[in-house]
Amino acid sequence: MDITVHMVSDGRSPLRGGYERSSKRPATALLVLWGCVISFVVTPSMADWHVTPRLSLSETYTNNVSLSADNKQDEYITSLNPGVDIHARGGRARLDLAYNLENLYYARESSRNKTYQQLLGKADAELVRDWFFLEGGASISQTVIDSNQGLTTDNLNITNNRTDVVTTEVTPILRHAIGTVAEAELKYSHRSVYYGGGGASDAVTDEASARLNNGRHATHFFWGMSYNQTRDDREVGADSERKSSAGHLQYRPRRWISLVGYAGREAGTIASQRKFAEGSYWSAGVIWEPTPRWLFEATSGDKEGRGRVEWTPTERTTLKANYLKREVGIYPGEKWDASFNHRTRRSQWVLSHSEEITSDITLASREQILSMASSMSPDDFVNLFNQSSKFVVNGRPFLLTNEEFDRAYTQLKTTINTGKTQFSVSGFHENRKYQLTPRSESANGGVLGVNWKFAPRSSLNLSHSVTMRNNELTGVRETRISDIALHRTISPRASTWLDFRHAKEDAANNTNEYQENRVALHLAVTF
């Protein structure tokens, strides 16, 4: 059966409710997160709490506060940011939370004064040992609405091209090992994304999943089955729903060879001009492991074919590549996923590629909440606040939209540490093909950074970033940002830094171009 949805609006008109409703959304995020916290407090094992109040103060001069091409206005901006970090650990529960209240004061025009709330938080607990688990998270941040109006990496510039993003997630999980025979899991996730304005709709996502796999002591027979149903309910625009059921069976008579088979069914609806077929599929083949370091898999069948290669030459190096061709479901056709990880004593290399059909709503929830891994240490969490764009979703060089789109995303991250000097290089390429409007967009970007600790308490930070966007309607745009910062640690609880930044945006059609220079002095204190 073909699944089609008639063309609907992509939701670029102002959302219902607009900014009038946005004031309630930070409270919603905090309520959800603190509801999880209360659950964890009653857990006796939640005993190790660390609460760290902090305050940062900065004074910034900019020669182009509104990012204008012709009417540049200089401005002095005072930023006063009180906040708190909370970390709690126990044998069966943990919590990481950071809250920031960003207050911006403009010396020349006080009517520009603004306050932003910002939050990152994630928590999980094992409420009933080996049975019932609870995960929760919330975030409040700001994002660029339309990259064609100029990219910004913080909230200091005065533009109408920025909106709040509030995400929440609550996930109860039933997970249990049935002896050594099987492992079972039932999971339900309720996620929400709220925007203060812009082209993307507020949305609620409900996802239910179930899986049953072989036990941990399986040696020759391996099996598993799963079911997943996800529904996105948008306030504006068409809703979407995806259903999938799948199973696999593997028989391994020898260590180096296995027979494997897959079967399942795909169904769903999304707003698209393309036709998607719901139906069943199956494939069968072999898995060959000539050595413990190599694995090859190939299957073929009805409406599906698979391929997989894994190479693990050492414990520090892993290469994985997956190929899938399926004729049914939301993502018909060919799909590639690959990753490469290499670690040495002084360096780390990560390369990944993924392909999917997704939306800005799904990406907002994933990037804001799931990036807060429950394994993140308190030190890593605090380091988020040393980034200049910690709460602004920068690097998303696309227009906010309600449309689903094919997304191909490749990312490279490299870090080299020579002792006193750390080099970091990152880059990405993203291509989007939209489902409703006949258009595509692509973006490339990269960041080069150097951190030089030239004295026990002093360091010099250099960074240069480039982001290029190619839109079929507006052409090519390029944003370059160079930053030099001198950092000094005054005491274990206080630090200060001085930085200079130059930003430049060029466009093929000469619209919304700008240049900006900044000088800023910062002071950060924890209590």
Short mmCIF file of C-alpha atoms in Angstrom, two decimals:
data_model
loop_
_atom_site.label_atom_id
_atom_site.label_comp_id
_atom_site.label_asym_id
_atom_site.label_seq_id
_atom_site.Cartn_x
_atom_site.Cartn_y
_atom_site.Cartn_z
CA MET A 1 0.00 0.00 0.00
CA ASP A 2 1.28 3.46 -0.89
CA ILE A 3 1.34 6.03 1.87
CA THR A 4 0.92 9.60 0.69
CA VAL A 5 0.04 12.87 2.35
CA HIS A 6 -1.19 15.84 0.37
CA MET A 7 1.07 18.86 0.34
CA VAL A 8 0.67 21.01 3.44
CA SER A 9 2.18 24.27 4.59
CA ASP A 10 5.76 24.01 5.80
CA GLY A 11 4.88 26.20 8.74
CA ARG A 12 7.03 29.26 8.06
CA SER A 13 4.24 31.62 9.09
CA PRO A 14 4.31 32.87 12.69
CA LEU A 15 3.30 30.22 15.16
CA ARG A 16 0.10 30.39 17.09
CA GLY A 17 0.64 32.03 20.41
CA GLY A 18 4.07 33.39 19.44
CA TYR A 19 6.08 35.00 22.19
CA GLU A 20 3.13 35.39 24.54
CA ARG A 21 3.36 31.72 25.47
CA SER A 22 7.13 31.44 25.61
CA SER A 23 7.36 32.70 29.20
CA LYS A 24 5.65 29.54 30.43
CA ARG A 25 8.03 27.19 28.69
CA PRO A 26 11.11 27.61 30.91
CA ALA A 27 8.85 26.85 33.87
CA THR A 28 7.66 23.71 32.07
CA ALA A 29 11.20 22.52 31.52
CA LEU A 30 12.18 23.16 35.12
CA LEU A 31 9.03 21.47 36.40
CA VAL A 32 9.72 18.31 34.44
CA LEU A 33 13.35 18.17 35.45
CA TRP A 34 12.75 18.89 39.11
CA GLY A 35 9.98 16.29 39.12
CA CYS A 36 12.69 13.79 38.20
CA VAL A 37 14.99 15.24 40.85
CA ILE A 38 12.38 14.75 43.57
CA SER A 39 12.07 11.12 42.55
CA PHE A 40 15.79 10.72 42.91
CA VAL A 41 16.00 12.44 46.27
CA VAL A 42 13.85 9.77 47.86
CA THR A 43 16.29 7.14 46.60
CA PRO A 44 18.53 6.32 49.57
CA SER A 45 21.59 5.81 47.38
CA MET A 46 21.53 9.43 46.16
CA ALA A 47 24.00 10.64 48.77
CA ASP A 48 26.81 12.53 47.02
CA TRP A 49 25.59 16.04 46.20
CA HIS A 50 27.67 18.94 44.88
CA VAL A 51 25.98 22.33 44.50
CA THR A 52 28.17 25.10 43.08
CA PRO A 53 26.79 28.63 42.71
CA ARG A 54 28.68 30.78 40.22
CA LEU A 55 28.72 34.25 38.76
CA SER A 56 30.25 35.62 35.58
CA LEU A 57 30.65 39.25 34.59
CA SER A 58 31.82 40.58 31.24
CA GLU A 59 32.17 43.91 29.49
CA THR A 60 32.07 43.87 25.68
CA TYR A 61 32.62 46.53 23.08
CA THR A 62 31.32 45.88 19.56
CA ASN A 63 31.48 48.14 16.52
CA ASN A 64 28.39 46.56 14.89
CA VAL A 65 25.84 45.51 17.48
CA SER A 66 23.03 44.94 14.95
CA LEU A 67 25.20 43.15 12.34
CA SER A 68 24.35 45.77 9.75
CA ALA A 69 26.10 46.19 6.41
CA ASP A 70 25.56 49.96 6.08
CA ASN A 71 24.37 51.34 9.41
CA LYS A 72 26.95 50.13 11.90
CA GLN A 73 26.34 51.05 15.54
CA ASP A 74 28.90 50.59 18.25
CA GLU A 75 27.80 49.53 21.73
CA TYR A 76 29.08 48.68 25.20
CA ILE A 77 27.40 45.58 26.62
CA THR A 78 27.52 44.44 30.24
CA SER A 79 26.71 40.80 30.86
CA LEU A 80 25.85 39.62 34.39
CA ASN A 81 25.20 35.89 34.61
CA PRO A 82 24.39 34.18 37.92
CA GLY A 83 24.06 30.41 37.75
CA VAL A 84 24.35 27.13 39.57
CA ASP A 85 25.80 23.68 38.84
CA ILE A 86 24.30 20.65 40.55
CA HIS A 87 25.83 17.18 40.42
CA ALA A 88 24.51 14.24 42.40
CA ARG A 89 25.77 10.67 42.39
CA GLY A 90 24.65 7.49 44.06
CA GLY A 91 24.76 3.80 43.51
CA ARG A 92 21.44 3.86 41.63
CA ALA A 93 20.88 7.47 40.56
CA ARG A 94 22.67 10.51 39.17
CA LEU A 95 21.89 14.05 38.19
CA ASP A 96 23.74 16.75 36.23
CA LEU A 97 22.20 20.20 35.96
CA ALA A 98 23.48 23.62 34.98
CA TYR A 99 21.32 26.75 35.05
CA ASN A 100 22.28 30.20 33.82
CA LEU A 101 20.46 33.52 33.90
CA GLU A 102 21.99 35.75 31.24
CA ASN A 103 21.33 39.47 31.83
CA LEU A 104 22.46 41.84 29.07
CA TYR A 105 22.65 45.61 29.61
CA TYR A 106 23.32 48.00 26.70
CA ALA A 107 24.95 51.32 27.59
CA ARG A 108 23.76 53.43 24.61
CA GLU A 109 20.19 52.11 24.38
CA SER A 110 18.80 50.60 27.57
CA SER A 111 15.63 49.56 25.71
CA ARG A 112 17.72 46.75 24.25
CA ASN A 113 18.31 45.19 27.68
CA LYS A 114 17.42 41.52 27.67
CA THR A 115 17.34 38.47 29.93
CA TYR A 116 17.72 34.88 28.72
CA GLN A 117 17.19 31.70 30.70
CA GLN A 118 19.44 28.76 29.90
CA LEU A 119 19.43 25.23 31.22
CA LEU A 120 21.09 21.89 30.57
CA GLY A 121 20.04 18.93 32.66
CA LYS A 122 19.81 15.16 32.61
CA ALA A 123 19.08 12.58 35.28
CA ASP A 124 18.55 8.86 35.56
CA ALA A 125 17.70 6.45 38.36
CA GLU A 126 17.19 2.77 38.97
CA LEU A 127 14.03 2.93 41.08
CA VAL A 128 13.53 -0.82 41.39
CA ARG A 129 16.74 -2.82 41.12
CA ASP A 130 17.07 -4.67 37.82
CA TRP A 131 13.49 -3.78 36.88
CA PHE A 132 12.34 -0.16 36.75
CA PHE A 133 14.42 2.76 35.48
CA LEU A 134 13.60 6.42 34.93
CA GLU A 135 15.41 8.94 32.73
CA GLY A 136 14.62 12.63 32.35
CA GLY A 137 16.10 15.74 30.87
CA ALA A 138 15.39 19.33 29.94
CA SER A 139 17.10 22.23 28.21
CA ILE A 140 16.55 25.90 27.49
CA SER A 141 18.68 27.60 24.86
CA GLN A 142 18.55 29.98 21.92
CA THR A 143 18.93 29.28 18.20
CA VAL A 144 19.16 31.12 14.89
CA ILE A 145 15.91 31.18 12.90
CA ASP A 146 17.19 31.92 9.39
CA SER A 147 20.88 31.54 8.54
CA ASN A 148 20.37 33.79 5.50
CA GLN A 149 19.91 36.68 7.92
CA GLY A 150 23.33 36.02 9.48
CA LEU A 151 24.76 33.46 11.88
CA THR A 152 25.44 34.44 15.49
CA THR A 153 27.14 32.36 18.17
CA ASP A 154 25.75 34.15 21.23
CA ASN A 155 22.96 36.49 22.32
CA LEU A 156 24.81 39.81 22.36
CA ASN A 157 23.91 41.09 18.90
CA ILE A 158 20.56 42.81 18.43
CA THR A 159 18.63 40.89 15.78
CA ASN A 160 15.15 39.51 15.25
CA ASN A 161 16.72 36.27 14.04
CA ARG A 162 16.86 34.38 17.32
CA THR A 163 14.35 32.31 19.28
CA ASP A 164 14.19 30.27 22.46
CA VAL A 165 14.21 26.48 22.27
CA VAL A 166 12.87 24.51 25.23
CA THR A 167 13.10 20.72 25.24
CA THR A 168 11.90 18.18 27.81
CA GLU A 169 12.03 14.42 28.03
CA VAL A 170 10.69 11.82 30.46
CA THR A 171 11.39 8.12 29.82
CA PRO A 172 10.28 5.31 32.13
CA ILE A 173 11.88 1.95 31.31
CA LEU A 174 11.13 -1.63 32.34
CA ARG A 175 14.25 -3.75 31.78
CA HIS A 176 14.94 -7.21 33.13
CA ALA A 177 17.06 -10.27 32.43
CA ILE A 178 15.02 -13.47 32.38
CA GLY A 179 17.70 -15.65 33.84
CA THR A 180 20.29 -16.41 31.19
CA VAL A 181 17.65 -17.14 28.54
CA ALA A 182 16.54 -13.67 27.46
CA GLU A 183 16.65 -9.93 28.12
CA ALA A 184 13.50 -7.83 27.82
CA GLU A 185 12.85 -4.09 27.71
CA LEU A 186 9.74 -1.90 27.52
CA LYS A 187 10.32 1.82 27.04
CA TYR A 188 8.12 4.87 26.66
CA SER A 189 9.46 8.36 25.92
CA HIS A 190 7.51 11.60 26.05
CA ARG A 191 9.48 14.46 24.48
CA SER A 192 8.49 18.04 23.75
CA VAL A 193 10.06 20.91 21.85
CA TYR A 194 8.83 24.50 22.25
CA TYR A 195 9.95 27.49 20.21
CA GLY A 196 9.54 31.12 21.16
CA GLY A 197 8.95 31.99 17.49
CA GLY A 198 10.27 31.31 14.03
CA GLY A 199 9.38 28.80 11.35
CA ALA A 200 9.36 25.53 13.32
CA SER A 201 6.28 24.36 15.16
CA ASP A 202 5.98 23.38 18.78
CA ALA A 203 5.71 19.62 18.91
CA VAL A 204 5.21 16.66 21.22
CA THR A 205 6.76 13.28 20.43
CA ASP A 206 5.59 10.01 21.96
CA GLU A 207 7.69 6.93 21.35
CA ALA A 208 6.95 3.41 22.57
CA SER A 209 9.30 0.51 22.02
CA ALA A 210 9.70 -3.10 23.09
CA ARG A 211 12.50 -5.59 22.54
CA LEU A 212 13.29 -9.17 23.50
CA ASN A 213 16.78 -10.59 22.89
CA ASN A 214 18.75 -13.70 23.71
CA GLY A 215 20.46 -13.90 27.08
CA ARG A 216 24.05 -12.93 27.73
CA HIS A 217 25.35 -16.52 27.75
CA ALA A 218 24.24 -17.39 24.21
CA THR A 219 27.00 -19.11 22.23
CA HIS A 220 25.62 -20.61 18.99
CA PHE A 221 22.09 -19.21 18.62
CA PHE A 222 21.41 -15.47 18.77
CA TRP A 223 18.00 -13.95 18.24
CA GLY A 224 16.03 -10.79 18.86
CA MET A 225 12.76 -9.04 18.09
CA SER A 226 11.65 -5.43 18.49
CA TYR A 227 8.76 -3.05 17.93
CA ASN A 228 8.79 0.74 17.74
CA GLN A 229 6.08 3.34 17.23
CA THR A 230 6.82 7.07 17.13
CA ARG A 231 4.36 9.90 16.63
CA ASP A 232 5.13 13.62 16.23
CA ASP A 233 2.18 15.93 16.99
CA ARG A 234 2.87 19.41 15.67
CA GLU A 235 0.96 22.52 16.71
CA VAL A 236 1.35 23.82 13.14
CA GLY A 237 1.76 21.56 10.10
CA ALA A 238 1.17 17.90 9.40
CA ASP A 239 1.79 15.24 12.03
CA SER A 240 3.92 12.19 11.32
CA GLU A 241 3.93 8.60 12.54
CA ARG A 242 6.36 5.72 12.10
CA LYS A 243 5.88 2.05 12.97
CA SER A 244 8.38 -0.75 12.64
CA SER A 245 8.65 -4.35 13.78
CA ALA A 246 11.78 -6.39 13.23
CA GLY A 247 13.44 -9.65 14.13
CA HIS A 248 16.72 -11.39 13.49
CA LEU A 249 18.12 -14.90 13.90
CA GLN A 250 21.77 -15.92 13.85
CA TYR A 251 23.31 -19.39 14.01
CA ARG A 252 27.08 -19.62 14.54
CA PRO A 253 28.35 -23.22 14.16
CA ARG A 254 31.97 -22.02 14.19
CA ARG A 255 33.62 -18.94 15.60
CA TRP A 256 34.39 -17.58 12.15
CA ILE A 257 31.12 -18.20 10.29
CA SER A 258 27.42 -17.51 10.95
CA LEU A 259 24.16 -17.80 9.10
CA VAL A 260 21.91 -14.79 9.68
CA GLY A 261 18.42 -13.68 8.69
CA TYR A 262 16.35 -10.52 9.13
CA ALA A 263 12.63 -9.85 8.72
CA GLY A 264 10.26 -7.04 9.58
CA ARG A 265 7.55 -4.66 8.57
CA GLU A 266 7.59 -0.88 8.05
CA ALA A 267 4.71 1.60 8.00
CA GLY A 268 4.15 5.28 8.59
CA THR A 269 3.03 8.63 7.28
CA ILE A 270 4.92 11.87 6.80
CA ALA A 271 4.13 15.04 4.87
CA SER A 272 5.81 14.49 1.52
CA GLN A 273 5.40 14.67 -2.23
CA ARG A 274 7.02 11.26 -2.49
CA LYS A 275 5.16 7.98 -2.13
CA PHE A 276 6.28 5.58 0.56
CA ALA A 277 5.24 1.95 0.60
CA GLU A 278 4.40 0.11 3.77
CA GLY A 279 5.03 -3.60 3.78
CA SER A 280 7.19 -6.51 4.86
CA TYR A 281 10.79 -7.39 4.02
CA TRP A 282 13.31 -10.12 4.68
CA SER A 283 16.91 -10.94 3.87
CA ALA A 284 19.35 -13.74 4.67
CA GLY A 285 23.06 -14.26 4.33
CA VAL A 286 26.30 -14.88 6.17
CA ILE A 287 28.61 -13.22 8.70
CA TRP A 288 32.28 -14.04 8.17
CA GLU A 289 34.92 -13.32 10.84
CA PRO A 290 38.24 -14.52 9.39
CA THR A 291 40.10 -13.10 12.41
CA PRO A 292 38.99 -11.47 15.68
CA ARG A 293 39.87 -8.12 14.05
CA TRP A 294 37.68 -8.42 10.95
CA LEU A 295 33.95 -8.94 10.37
CA PHE A 296 32.08 -9.05 7.06
CA GLU A 297 28.32 -9.43 6.61
CA ALA A 298 26.19 -9.66 3.46
CA THR A 299 22.48 -10.49 3.12
CA SER A 300 19.94 -10.38 0.30
CA GLY A 301 16.23 -11.14 0.03
CA ASP A 302 12.83 -9.64 -0.67
CA LYS A 303 12.82 -5.81 -0.58
CA GLU A 304 15.98 -5.69 1.55
CA GLY A 305 19.73 -6.13 1.31
CA ARG A 306 22.46 -5.47 3.89
CA GLY A 307 26.19 -5.16 4.11
CA ARG A 308 28.53 -4.60 7.06
CA VAL A 309 32.28 -4.30 7.62
CA GLU A 310 34.00 -3.95 11.00
CA TRP A 311 37.74 -3.63 11.60
CA THR A 312 39.25 -3.51 15.09
CA PRO A 313 43.05 -3.76 14.74
CA THR A 314 43.61 -2.61 18.35
CA GLU A 315 41.53 -1.67 21.38
CA ARG A 316 42.10 1.98 20.45
CA THR A 317 41.02 1.77 16.81
CA THR A 318 37.61 0.85 15.39
CA LEU A 319 36.15 1.15 11.90
CA LYS A 320 32.49 0.33 11.18
CA ALA A 321 30.50 0.69 7.96
CA ASN A 322 26.88 -0.34 7.37
CA TYR A 323 24.92 -0.46 4.12
CA LEU A 324 21.14 -0.94 3.90
CA LYS A 325 18.88 -1.04 0.88
CA ARG A 326 15.16 -1.33 1.60
CA GLU A 327 12.17 -0.81 -0.68
CA VAL A 328 9.55 -0.23 2.04
CA GLY A 329 9.17 2.21 4.91
CA ILE A 330 9.83 5.89 5.49
CA TYR A 331 13.41 5.66 4.22
CA PRO A 332 13.32 3.63 0.97
CA GLY A 333 16.43 3.25 -1.13
CA GLU A 334 20.07 3.08 -0.09
CA LYS A 335 21.42 4.20 3.26
CA TRP A 336 24.98 4.37 4.60
CA ASP A 337 26.23 4.72 8.17
CA ALA A 338 29.90 4.64 9.08
CA SER A 339 32.23 5.59 11.92
CA PHE A 340 35.97 5.58 12.57
CA ASN A 341 37.54 6.04 16.02
CA HIS A 342 41.26 6.13 16.74
CA ARG A 343 42.92 7.07 20.01
CA THR A 344 46.58 7.41 20.95
CA ARG A 345 48.26 8.64 24.10
CA ARG A 346 48.15 12.23 22.84
CA SER A 347 45.43 12.31 20.19
CA GLN A 348 41.90 11.29 19.33
CA TRP A 349 40.32 10.98 15.87
CA VAL A 350 36.58 10.57 15.22
CA LEU A 351 34.92 10.40 11.81
CA SER A 352 31.24 9.57 11.30
CA HIS A 353 28.60 9.57 8.57
CA SER A 354 24.84 9.04 8.90
CA GLU A 355 21.77 9.23 6.67
CA GLU A 356 18.15 9.53 7.80
CA ILE A 357 14.80 11.22 7.26
CA THR A 358 14.27 13.63 10.14
CA SER A 359 13.11 17.16 11.04
CA ASP A 360 14.30 20.23 12.93
CA ILE A 361 11.96 19.22 15.76
CA THR A 362 13.61 15.81 16.13
CA LEU A 363 17.11 17.25 15.84
CA ALA A 364 16.41 19.90 18.49
CA SER A 365 15.31 17.27 20.98
CA ARG A 366 18.25 15.00 20.17
CA GLU A 367 20.96 17.65 20.18
CA GLN A 368 19.80 19.44 23.30
CA ILE A 369 18.97 16.47 25.52
CA LEU A 370 20.69 13.35 24.27
CA SER A 371 24.02 15.14 23.97
CA MET A 372 23.97 15.34 27.76
CA ALA A 373 25.22 11.77 28.20
CA SER A 374 24.51 10.34 31.62
CA SER A 375 28.16 9.27 31.80
CA MET A 376 29.41 12.87 31.59
CA SER A 377 31.64 13.71 34.53
CA PRO A 378 31.11 16.86 36.63
CA ASP A 379 34.33 18.36 35.25
CA ASP A 380 33.20 17.79 31.67
CA PHE A 381 29.84 19.30 32.49
CA VAL A 382 31.37 22.45 33.97
CA ASN A 383 33.58 22.80 30.91
CA LEU A 384 30.46 23.51 28.89
CA PHE A 385 30.49 26.94 30.47
CA ASN A 386 33.97 27.69 29.17
CA GLN A 387 32.62 27.66 25.63
CA SER A 388 31.57 30.97 24.17
CA SER A 389 28.48 29.43 22.57
CA LYS A 390 27.45 27.05 25.32
CA PHE A 391 23.75 27.78 25.14
CA VAL A 392 23.30 28.99 21.57
CA VAL A 393 22.72 26.34 18.94
CA ASN A 394 25.26 27.71 16.52
CA GLY A 395 26.47 25.87 13.48
CA ARG A 396 22.93 25.06 12.31
CA PRO A 397 23.08 26.93 9.00
CA PHE A 398 19.56 26.17 7.84
CA LEU A 399 16.16 27.81 8.00
CA LEU A 400 13.93 26.52 10.78
CA THR A 401 11.07 24.62 9.15
CA ASN A 402 8.33 22.08 9.83
CA GLU A 403 9.30 19.94 6.85
CA GLU A 404 10.76 16.48 7.04
CA PHE A 405 13.96 16.12 5.03
CA ASP A 406 16.55 13.60 3.89
CA ARG A 407 19.67 14.36 5.90
CA ALA A 408 23.18 13.18 5.09
CA TYR A 409 25.65 14.29 7.75
CA THR A 410 29.42 13.75 7.92
CA GLN A 411 31.55 14.94 10.83
CA LEU A 412 35.26 14.88 11.70
CA LYS A 413 36.82 15.69 15.08
CA THR A 414 40.52 15.59 15.88
CA THR A 415 42.34 16.55 19.07
CA ILE A 416 46.12 16.48 19.52
CA ASN A 417 47.70 17.20 22.91
CA THR A 418 51.44 17.79 23.11
CA GLY A 419 51.53 18.66 26.81
CA LYS A 420 51.37 22.44 26.99
CA THR A 421 49.63 22.82 23.65
CA GLN A 422 46.38 21.30 22.44
CA PHE A 423 45.31 21.41 18.79
CA SER A 424 41.74 20.71 17.74
CA VAL A 425 40.25 20.43 14.27
CA SER A 426 36.62 19.70 13.46
CA GLY A 427 34.62 19.78 10.27
CA PHE A 428 31.22 18.81 8.94
CA HIS A 429 29.24 18.46 5.74
CA GLU A 430 25.44 18.31 5.73
CA ASN A 431 23.04 17.95 2.84
CA ARG A 432 19.26 18.26 3.09
CA LYS A 433 16.57 17.36 0.56
CA TYR A 434 13.14 18.52 1.67
CA GLN A 435 10.04 16.36 1.35
CA LEU A 436 7.44 19.02 0.54
CA THR A 437 9.13 21.81 -1.37
CA PRO A 438 11.38 20.87 -4.31
CA ARG A 439 14.55 22.29 -2.85
CA SER A 440 17.80 21.20 -1.29
CA GLU A 441 20.41 22.86 0.89
CA SER A 442 23.96 22.00 1.85
CA ALA A 443 26.46 23.32 4.34
CA ASN A 444 30.15 22.82 5.10
CA GLY A 445 32.07 24.06 8.06
CA GLY A 446 35.12 23.66 10.20
CA VAL A 447 36.88 24.98 13.30
CA LEU A 448 40.61 25.13 13.96
CA GLY A 449 41.64 25.77 17.55
CA VAL A 450 44.88 26.04 19.53
CA ASN A 451 45.23 26.19 23.31
CA TRP A 452 48.74 27.04 24.53
CA LYS A 453 49.48 26.91 28.27
CA PHE A 454 52.53 29.16 28.29
CA ALA A 455 52.53 29.53 32.11
CA PRO A 456 51.14 27.50 35.02
CA ARG A 457 48.04 29.70 35.29
CA SER A 458 47.93 31.34 31.89
CA SER A 459 46.92 30.17 28.43
CA LEU A 460 46.41 31.58 24.96
CA ASN A 461 43.46 30.40 22.89
CA LEU A 462 43.26 30.85 19.11
CA SER A 463 40.32 29.72 16.97
CA HIS A 464 39.07 30.23 13.46
CA SER A 465 35.78 28.89 12.12
CA VAL A 466 34.27 28.86 8.66
CA THR A 467 30.67 27.98 7.76
CA MET A 468 29.49 27.90 4.14
CA ARG A 469 25.85 27.44 3.11
CA ASN A 470 24.49 26.77 -0.36
CA ASN A 471 20.80 27.48 -0.89
CA GLU A 472 19.20 27.03 -4.31
CA LEU A 473 17.20 30.25 -3.90
CA THR A 474 19.68 32.58 -2.19
CA GLY A 475 23.02 31.18 -3.37
CA VAL A 476 26.19 30.75 -1.33
CA ARG A 477 26.84 32.41 2.03
CA GLU A 478 30.02 32.23 4.09
CA THR A 479 30.64 33.15 7.72
CA ARG A 480 34.16 33.44 9.16
CA ILE A 481 34.90 34.05 12.83
CA SER A 482 38.41 34.50 14.27
CA ASP A 483 39.00 34.67 18.02
CA ILE A 484 42.05 35.35 20.20
CA ALA A 485 41.71 34.99 23.97
CA LEU A 486 44.20 35.34 26.83
CA HIS A 487 43.07 33.36 29.88
CA ARG A 488 44.37 33.72 33.45
CA THR A 489 43.45 31.59 36.48
CA ILE A 490 43.41 33.85 39.51
CA SER A 491 42.55 31.16 42.06
CA PRO A 492 40.90 27.72 42.08
CA ARG A 493 37.54 29.51 42.11
CA ALA A 494 38.18 32.55 39.90
CA SER A 495 39.45 33.19 36.40
CA THR A 496 39.54 36.04 33.94
CA TRP A 497 40.14 36.33 30.21
CA LEU A 498 40.42 38.98 27.53
CA ASP A 499 39.41 38.19 23.98
CA PHE A 500 39.20 39.82 20.59
CA ARG A 501 36.87 38.55 17.87
CA HIS A 502 36.45 39.40 14.21
CA ALA A 503 33.38 38.12 12.32
CA LYS A 504 32.61 38.52 8.64
CA GLU A 505 29.70 37.31 6.53
CA ASP A 506 29.72 37.29 2.72
CA ALA A 507 26.85 36.42 0.38
CA ALA A 508 26.65 35.75 -3.35
CA ASN A 509 23.68 38.13 -3.64
CA ASN A 510 25.32 40.81 -1.42
CA THR A 511 22.38 40.77 1.04
CA ASN A 512 22.70 40.75 4.83
CA GLU A 513 26.48 40.92 4.68
CA TYR A 514 28.31 42.35 7.69
CA GLN A 515 31.58 42.70 9.54
CA GLU A 516 31.99 42.97 13.31
CA ASN A 517 34.90 43.49 15.70
CA ARG A 518 34.65 42.86 19.42
CA VAL A 519 36.80 43.26 22.50
CA ALA A 520 35.61 41.71 25.77
CA LEU A 521 36.87 41.29 29.33
CA HIS A 522 35.41 38.44 31.40
CA LEU A 523 35.49 37.42 35.06
CA ALA A 524 34.08 34.11 36.32
CA VAL A 525 33.78 33.10 39.99
CA THR A 526 32.44 29.96 41.66
CA PHE A 527 31.41 29.83 45.32
#
